[in-house]
């Protein structure tokens, strides 16, 4: 079964913003029964660091896995291919409070099964491993964590739900254990999961580098949490705005608004370009919405040179947003601030002339 496209979903009255950029995010036009390659993200309920601890230094970070983390790495992830032979696990990254998997579905999944069933089974196996570790740590009392060695049988086999209509994500409700009157087991993972679908050349290598770089990114975020927290309702030009990054760039006096008018000749543009880059070289801040191609050229060159930037966005920030790639590095070094005067949306729409004019006025305001 293929899912509806985003536009079809919107036309049908589905609030796409409510189902996207969460742990139930899906590519609406993709067939999740078919052959494909995916990067999956599963998050521990409450973001508890049950899988390990971040250690080392920013130059040599590492995650020291707990007993549960080791069990997931050494036992549970191998069961995916045992119970779904058409699925290969290409890479696993276990972080303290979440994990990433790159999986390849080599052949169509069995009739009535899709990727969500496989993920649901894996999550159930990990949960049972956690419960076994808790029981081994304190077999007669309350669970005492995940520090004990795995029990001889840490989980039951991964099994797909009985019906193809079963929801993709696991329930977040406590799971009963033993007799109907027995204790309720705690939930290991948040409801649902996030997936990314391999669609283009080079994307797989980017995923692998991202997973390898995860410990360093976490180390940097812990060193500079203020650079990676989305702040809401900051007043700029009497308008509530969202920002993420180094907000202290707003206080640097030497700033310039990078606005390239259509009427600029090549000579005029080159003259402005050199002035803007000179300001950046001297430690000033370039402020722009980077709407026109030439504005993008200026901001791209400034980013490449490591200058300070304030980037104005038409779209806001989704829940749990974090910069990626060069934006992450720029934030970690305190040289980037992103600002949006509008809330986040998932609609496909072209920025309006009124929005362009407002962002340019905002750039001039900040530069002053």
Coordinates of C-alpha atoms in Angstrom, one line a residue:
X1 CA 0.0 0.0 0.0
X2 CA 1.4 3.4 -1.0
X3 CA 0.7 6.3 1.3
X4 CA -0.9 9.5 0.0
X5 CA 1.3 12.3 -1.2
X6 CA 1.6 15.4 1.1
X7 CA -0.7 17.4 -1.2
X8 CA -3.3 14.7 -1.3
X9 CA -3.2 14.4 2.5
X10 CA -3.7 18.2 2.9
X11 CA -6.6 18.1 0.4
X12 CA -8.1 15.3 2.4
X13 CA -8.0 17.4 5.6
X14 CA -5.0 15.8 7.2
X15 CA -3.1 18.2 9.4
X16 CA 0.4 17.4 8.1
X17 CA 2.1 19.6 10.6
X18 CA 0.7 17.4 13.3
X19 CA 2.2 14.2 11.9
X20 CA 5.5 15.3 10.5
X21 CA 8.8 16.1 12.2
X22 CA 7.8 13.8 15.1
X23 CA 8.6 10.2 15.9
X24 CA 5.8 9.2 13.6
X25 CA 7.3 11.1 10.6
X26 CA 7.0 9.3 7.3
X27 CA 7.6 10.0 3.6
X28 CA 4.0 10.1 2.5
X29 CA 4.7 9.0 -1.1
X30 CA 6.9 6.0 -0.2
X31 CA 6.0 2.3 -0.2
X32 CA 7.3 0.9 3.1
X33 CA 6.7 -2.7 2.0
X34 CA 9.1 -2.5 -0.9
X35 CA 12.9 -2.6 -1.3
X36 CA 14.6 0.4 0.2
X37 CA 17.4 1.8 2.5
X38 CA 16.5 3.7 5.7
X39 CA 18.1 5.5 8.6
X40 CA 15.9 4.9 11.7
X41 CA 15.9 6.8 14.9
X42 CA 14.4 5.4 18.2
X43 CA 14.4 7.5 21.4
X44 CA 14.3 6.3 25.0
X45 CA 11.1 7.3 26.8
X46 CA 11.8 10.5 28.8
X47 CA 15.3 10.8 27.2
X48 CA 16.7 8.7 30.0
X49 CA 20.4 7.7 29.4
X50 CA 19.8 4.0 29.7
X51 CA 22.1 2.9 26.9
X52 CA 25.4 4.4 28.2
X53 CA 27.4 7.5 29.1
X54 CA 29.3 10.0 27.0
X55 CA 32.9 10.1 28.0
X56 CA 36.3 11.3 26.7
X57 CA 37.0 14.8 25.3
X58 CA 35.6 16.9 22.5
X59 CA 38.4 15.7 20.3
X60 CA 38.1 12.0 21.3
X61 CA 34.5 11.5 22.5
X62 CA 33.0 8.0 23.0
X63 CA 29.9 6.4 24.4
X64 CA 30.6 3.8 27.1
X65 CA 27.6 1.4 26.8
X66 CA 25.6 0.1 29.7
X67 CA 24.7 -3.6 29.9
X68 CA 21.5 -2.7 28.0
X69 CA 23.4 -0.8 25.3
X70 CA 25.7 -3.8 24.9
X71 CA 22.8 -6.2 24.7
X72 CA 21.2 -4.1 22.0
X73 CA 24.5 -3.9 20.1
X74 CA 25.5 -7.5 20.4
X75 CA 22.2 -9.4 20.6
X76 CA 19.0 -7.5 19.7
X77 CA 20.1 -5.8 16.5
X78 CA 21.2 -9.2 15.1
X79 CA 17.7 -10.6 15.6
X80 CA 16.4 -8.2 12.9
X81 CA 18.0 -10.3 10.1
X82 CA 17.1 -13.5 11.9
X83 CA 13.4 -12.8 11.8
X84 CA 13.4 -10.7 8.7
X85 CA 16.0 -12.3 6.4
X86 CA 15.3 -9.7 3.7
X87 CA 16.6 -6.9 6.0
X88 CA 20.2 -6.2 6.6
X89 CA 21.5 -3.9 9.4
X90 CA 24.3 -1.9 7.8
X91 CA 25.2 0.4 10.7
X92 CA 24.2 0.9 14.4
X93 CA 24.9 3.9 16.5
X94 CA 23.9 3.6 20.2
X95 CA 23.8 6.9 22.1
X96 CA 23.0 7.4 25.8
X97 CA 19.3 8.1 25.2
X98 CA 18.6 7.1 21.6
X99 CA 19.9 4.9 18.8
X100 CA 20.2 5.1 15.0
X101 CA 20.0 2.2 12.6
X102 CA 20.8 2.1 8.9
X103 CA 18.9 -0.8 7.4
X104 CA 18.6 -2.2 3.9
X105 CA 15.4 -4.0 2.8
X106 CA 16.8 -6.2 0.0
X107 CA 13.5 -7.8 -1.0
X108 CA 9.8 -6.9 -0.5
X109 CA 8.7 -7.6 3.1
X110 CA 6.2 -10.5 3.6
X111 CA 2.6 -10.1 2.7
X112 CA 0.9 -7.8 5.2
X113 CA 4.1 -6.5 6.7
X114 CA 5.9 -3.2 6.3
X115 CA 8.9 -1.4 7.9
X116 CA 6.9 -0.4 10.9
X117 CA 6.3 -4.0 11.9
X118 CA 10.0 -4.8 11.8
X119 CA 10.7 -1.7 14.0
X120 CA 8.0 -2.7 16.4
X121 CA 9.4 -6.1 16.8
X122 CA 12.9 -4.8 17.4
X123 CA 11.6 -2.3 20.0
X124 CA 9.8 -5.1 21.8
X125 CA 12.9 -7.3 21.9
X126 CA 14.9 -4.4 23.3
X127 CA 12.2 -3.8 25.9
X128 CA 12.3 -7.5 27.0
X129 CA 16.1 -7.3 27.2
X130 CA 15.7 -4.3 29.5
X131 CA 13.2 -6.0 31.7
X132 CA 15.4 -9.1 32.0
X133 CA 18.3 -6.9 33.1
X134 CA 16.2 -5.3 35.7
X135 CA 15.0 -8.6 37.0
X136 CA 18.6 -9.9 37.2
X137 CA 19.7 -6.8 39.1
X138 CA 16.9 -7.3 41.7
X139 CA 14.9 -10.5 41.2
X140 CA 12.9 -10.1 44.4
X141 CA 12.3 -6.4 44.6
X142 CA 12.0 -3.2 42.5
X143 CA 14.0 -2.9 39.3
X144 CA 17.4 -1.3 40.0
X145 CA 18.5 -0.2 36.5
X146 CA 20.6 -1.8 33.8
X147 CA 24.0 -2.4 35.3
X148 CA 23.8 -6.2 35.6
X149 CA 24.9 -8.7 33.0
X150 CA 22.3 -9.9 30.5
X151 CA 20.2 -12.8 31.5
X152 CA 20.6 -16.0 29.6
X153 CA 17.6 -15.3 27.5
X154 CA 17.2 -11.6 27.2
X155 CA 14.2 -11.4 24.8
X156 CA 11.7 -13.4 23.0
X157 CA 11.9 -13.6 19.2
X158 CA 11.0 -10.6 17.2
X159 CA 7.5 -11.1 15.9
X160 CA 5.4 -9.1 13.5
X161 CA 1.9 -8.0 14.6
X162 CA -0.9 -10.3 13.5
X163 CA -2.6 -7.9 11.3
X164 CA -1.4 -5.6 8.5
X165 CA -3.7 -2.9 9.9
X166 CA -1.7 -2.8 13.1
X167 CA -0.3 0.8 13.6
X168 CA 3.3 1.4 12.7
X169 CA 4.5 2.5 16.1
X170 CA 4.5 0.7 19.4
X171 CA 2.1 1.8 22.1
X172 CA 3.5 4.0 24.8
X173 CA 1.3 2.4 27.4
X174 CA 2.9 0.2 30.1
X175 CA 3.2 -3.4 29.0
X176 CA 1.7 -6.2 31.2
X177 CA 4.0 -8.9 32.4
X178 CA 3.2 -12.4 33.8
X179 CA -0.3 -13.0 34.9
X180 CA -3.1 -10.5 34.2
X181 CA -2.7 -9.4 37.8
X182 CA 1.1 -9.0 37.5
X183 CA 3.1 -5.8 37.5
X184 CA 3.1 -3.4 34.6
X185 CA 6.4 -3.1 32.8
X186 CA 7.8 0.3 32.1
X187 CA 8.2 1.5 28.5
X188 CA 11.7 1.6 27.0
X189 CA 11.1 3.7 23.9
X190 CA 9.0 6.7 23.0
X191 CA 6.0 5.9 20.8
X192 CA 6.8 5.7 17.2
X193 CA 10.1 6.2 15.4
X194 CA 11.6 8.5 12.8
X195 CA 12.9 7.3 9.4
X196 CA 14.8 8.8 6.5
X197 CA 14.6 7.2 3.1
X198 CA 17.7 6.8 0.8
X199 CA 16.8 8.8 -2.3
X200 CA 20.0 10.1 -3.9
X201 CA 23.7 9.5 -4.5
X202 CA 25.9 10.5 -1.6
X203 CA 23.1 10.3 1.0
X204 CA 24.3 7.0 2.5
X205 CA 27.8 8.3 3.0
X206 CA 26.4 11.4 4.7
X207 CA 24.3 9.2 7.0
X208 CA 27.4 7.2 8.0
X209 CA 29.4 10.3 8.7
X210 CA 26.5 11.7 10.8
X211 CA 26.3 8.5 12.9
X212 CA 30.1 8.5 13.4
X213 CA 30.0 12.1 14.4
X214 CA 27.1 11.8 16.9
X215 CA 29.3 11.6 20.0
X216 CA 31.2 14.7 19.1
X217 CA 28.0 16.6 18.3
X218 CA 26.5 15.6 21.7
X219 CA 29.7 16.6 23.5
X220 CA 29.6 20.0 21.8
X221 CA 25.9 20.5 22.6
X222 CA 26.6 19.8 26.3
X223 CA 29.5 22.3 26.3
X224 CA 27.3 25.0 24.7
X225 CA 23.6 24.2 25.4
X226 CA 22.7 27.8 24.9
X227 CA 23.6 27.6 21.2
X228 CA 21.3 24.7 20.5
X229 CA 18.1 25.7 22.4
X230 CA 15.2 27.1 20.4
X231 CA 14.1 30.3 22.2
X232 CA 10.6 31.4 21.6
X233 CA 8.9 34.8 21.7
X234 CA 11.9 37.1 21.5
X235 CA 10.7 40.5 20.5
X236 CA 12.3 41.9 17.4
X237 CA 10.6 44.9 15.6
X238 CA 7.7 44.4 18.0
X239 CA 7.2 40.9 16.7
X240 CA 7.6 37.6 18.5
X241 CA 10.4 35.6 16.9
X242 CA 12.0 32.2 17.4
X243 CA 15.8 32.0 17.5
X244 CA 18.5 29.3 17.8
X245 CA 22.2 29.8 17.9
X246 CA 24.4 32.5 19.5
X247 CA 21.9 35.2 20.5
X248 CA 24.8 37.4 21.6
X249 CA 25.5 38.1 18.0
X250 CA 22.6 40.6 18.3
X251 CA 24.7 42.7 20.6
X252 CA 27.8 43.0 18.3
X253 CA 27.8 46.6 17.1
X254 CA 29.4 46.0 13.7
X255 CA 26.7 44.5 11.6
X256 CA 25.6 44.9 8.0
X257 CA 22.4 43.9 6.2
X258 CA 23.2 41.8 3.1
X259 CA 20.4 42.9 0.7
X260 CA 21.1 42.8 -3.1
X261 CA 18.7 44.8 -5.2
X262 CA 17.8 43.7 -8.7
X263 CA 19.0 47.1 -10.0
X264 CA 22.6 46.5 -8.9
X265 CA 25.0 46.2 -11.8
X266 CA 27.8 43.6 -11.7
X267 CA 30.2 46.3 -10.6
X268 CA 27.9 47.5 -7.8
X269 CA 27.4 44.0 -6.5
X270 CA 31.1 43.3 -6.5
X271 CA 31.7 46.5 -4.6
X272 CA 29.2 45.6 -2.0
X273 CA 30.5 42.0 -1.8
X274 CA 34.0 43.2 -0.9
X275 CA 32.6 45.6 1.7
X276 CA 30.5 42.9 3.3
X277 CA 33.4 40.4 3.3
X278 CA 35.8 43.0 4.8
X279 CA 33.3 43.5 7.6
X280 CA 33.1 39.8 8.2
X281 CA 36.9 39.5 8.2
X282 CA 37.1 42.2 10.8
X283 CA 34.7 40.3 13.2
X284 CA 31.5 42.0 12.2
X285 CA 28.2 40.2 11.6
X286 CA 26.4 39.8 8.2
X287 CA 22.6 39.7 8.5
X288 CA 20.5 38.4 5.6
X289 CA 17.5 36.3 4.6
X290 CA 19.6 35.0 1.7
X291 CA 16.6 35.2 -0.7
X292 CA 18.1 36.2 -4.0
X293 CA 20.9 34.2 -5.8
X294 CA 23.4 37.0 -5.1
X295 CA 22.5 37.2 -1.5
X296 CA 23.1 33.4 -1.3
X297 CA 26.5 33.9 -2.9
X298 CA 27.5 36.4 -0.2
X299 CA 26.3 34.3 2.7
X300 CA 27.8 31.2 1.2
X301 CA 31.2 32.8 0.9
X302 CA 30.9 34.2 4.4
X303 CA 30.1 30.8 5.8
X304 CA 33.0 29.2 4.0
X305 CA 35.3 31.8 5.5
X306 CA 34.0 31.3 9.0
X307 CA 32.5 34.7 9.5
X308 CA 29.7 35.6 11.9
X309 CA 26.2 35.3 10.5
X310 CA 22.6 36.0 11.4
X311 CA 20.3 34.1 9.0
X312 CA 16.6 35.1 8.8
X313 CA 14.2 32.3 7.9
X314 CA 10.8 32.3 6.4
X315 CA 10.0 29.1 8.3
X316 CA 10.3 28.5 12.1
X317 CA 11.8 25.6 13.9
X318 CA 10.0 22.2 14.4
X319 CA 10.0 20.4 17.7
X320 CA 13.3 18.9 18.7
X321 CA 15.0 20.9 15.9
X322 CA 18.8 20.9 15.9
X323 CA 21.1 22.4 13.2
X324 CA 23.0 19.9 11.0
X325 CA 26.1 19.9 9.0
X326 CA 27.9 23.2 8.7
X327 CA 25.1 25.0 10.5
X328 CA 25.8 22.8 13.5
X329 CA 29.5 23.5 13.4
X330 CA 28.8 27.3 13.0
X331 CA 26.5 27.2 16.0
X332 CA 29.0 25.3 18.1
X333 CA 31.6 27.9 17.4
X334 CA 29.2 30.7 18.3
X335 CA 29.2 32.3 14.8
X336 CA 25.6 31.6 13.7
X337 CA 22.2 32.8 14.8
X338 CA 19.0 31.7 13.0
X339 CA 15.9 33.9 13.4
X340 CA 12.3 33.4 12.2
X341 CA 9.4 35.7 12.8
X342 CA 6.9 33.0 11.9
X343 CA 5.9 29.7 13.4
X344 CA 7.1 26.4 11.8
X345 CA 5.0 24.9 9.1
X346 CA 5.1 21.8 6.7
X347 CA 3.4 23.4 3.7
X348 CA 4.9 23.7 0.3
X349 CA 4.7 27.4 -0.4
X350 CA 6.8 30.1 -2.0
X351 CA 7.9 33.0 0.1
X352 CA 5.6 36.0 -0.6
X353 CA 6.8 39.4 -1.6
X354 CA 5.4 40.8 1.7
X355 CA 7.5 38.3 3.6
X356 CA 10.6 39.1 1.6
X357 CA 10.1 42.8 2.3
X358 CA 9.6 42.2 6.0
X359 CA 12.7 40.0 6.3
X360 CA 14.8 42.7 4.6
X361 CA 13.4 45.3 7.0
X362 CA 14.2 43.0 9.8
X363 CA 17.8 42.6 8.5
X364 CA 18.2 46.4 8.3
X365 CA 16.7 46.8 11.8
X366 CA 19.2 44.2 13.3
X367 CA 22.1 45.8 11.5
X368 CA 21.3 49.1 13.1

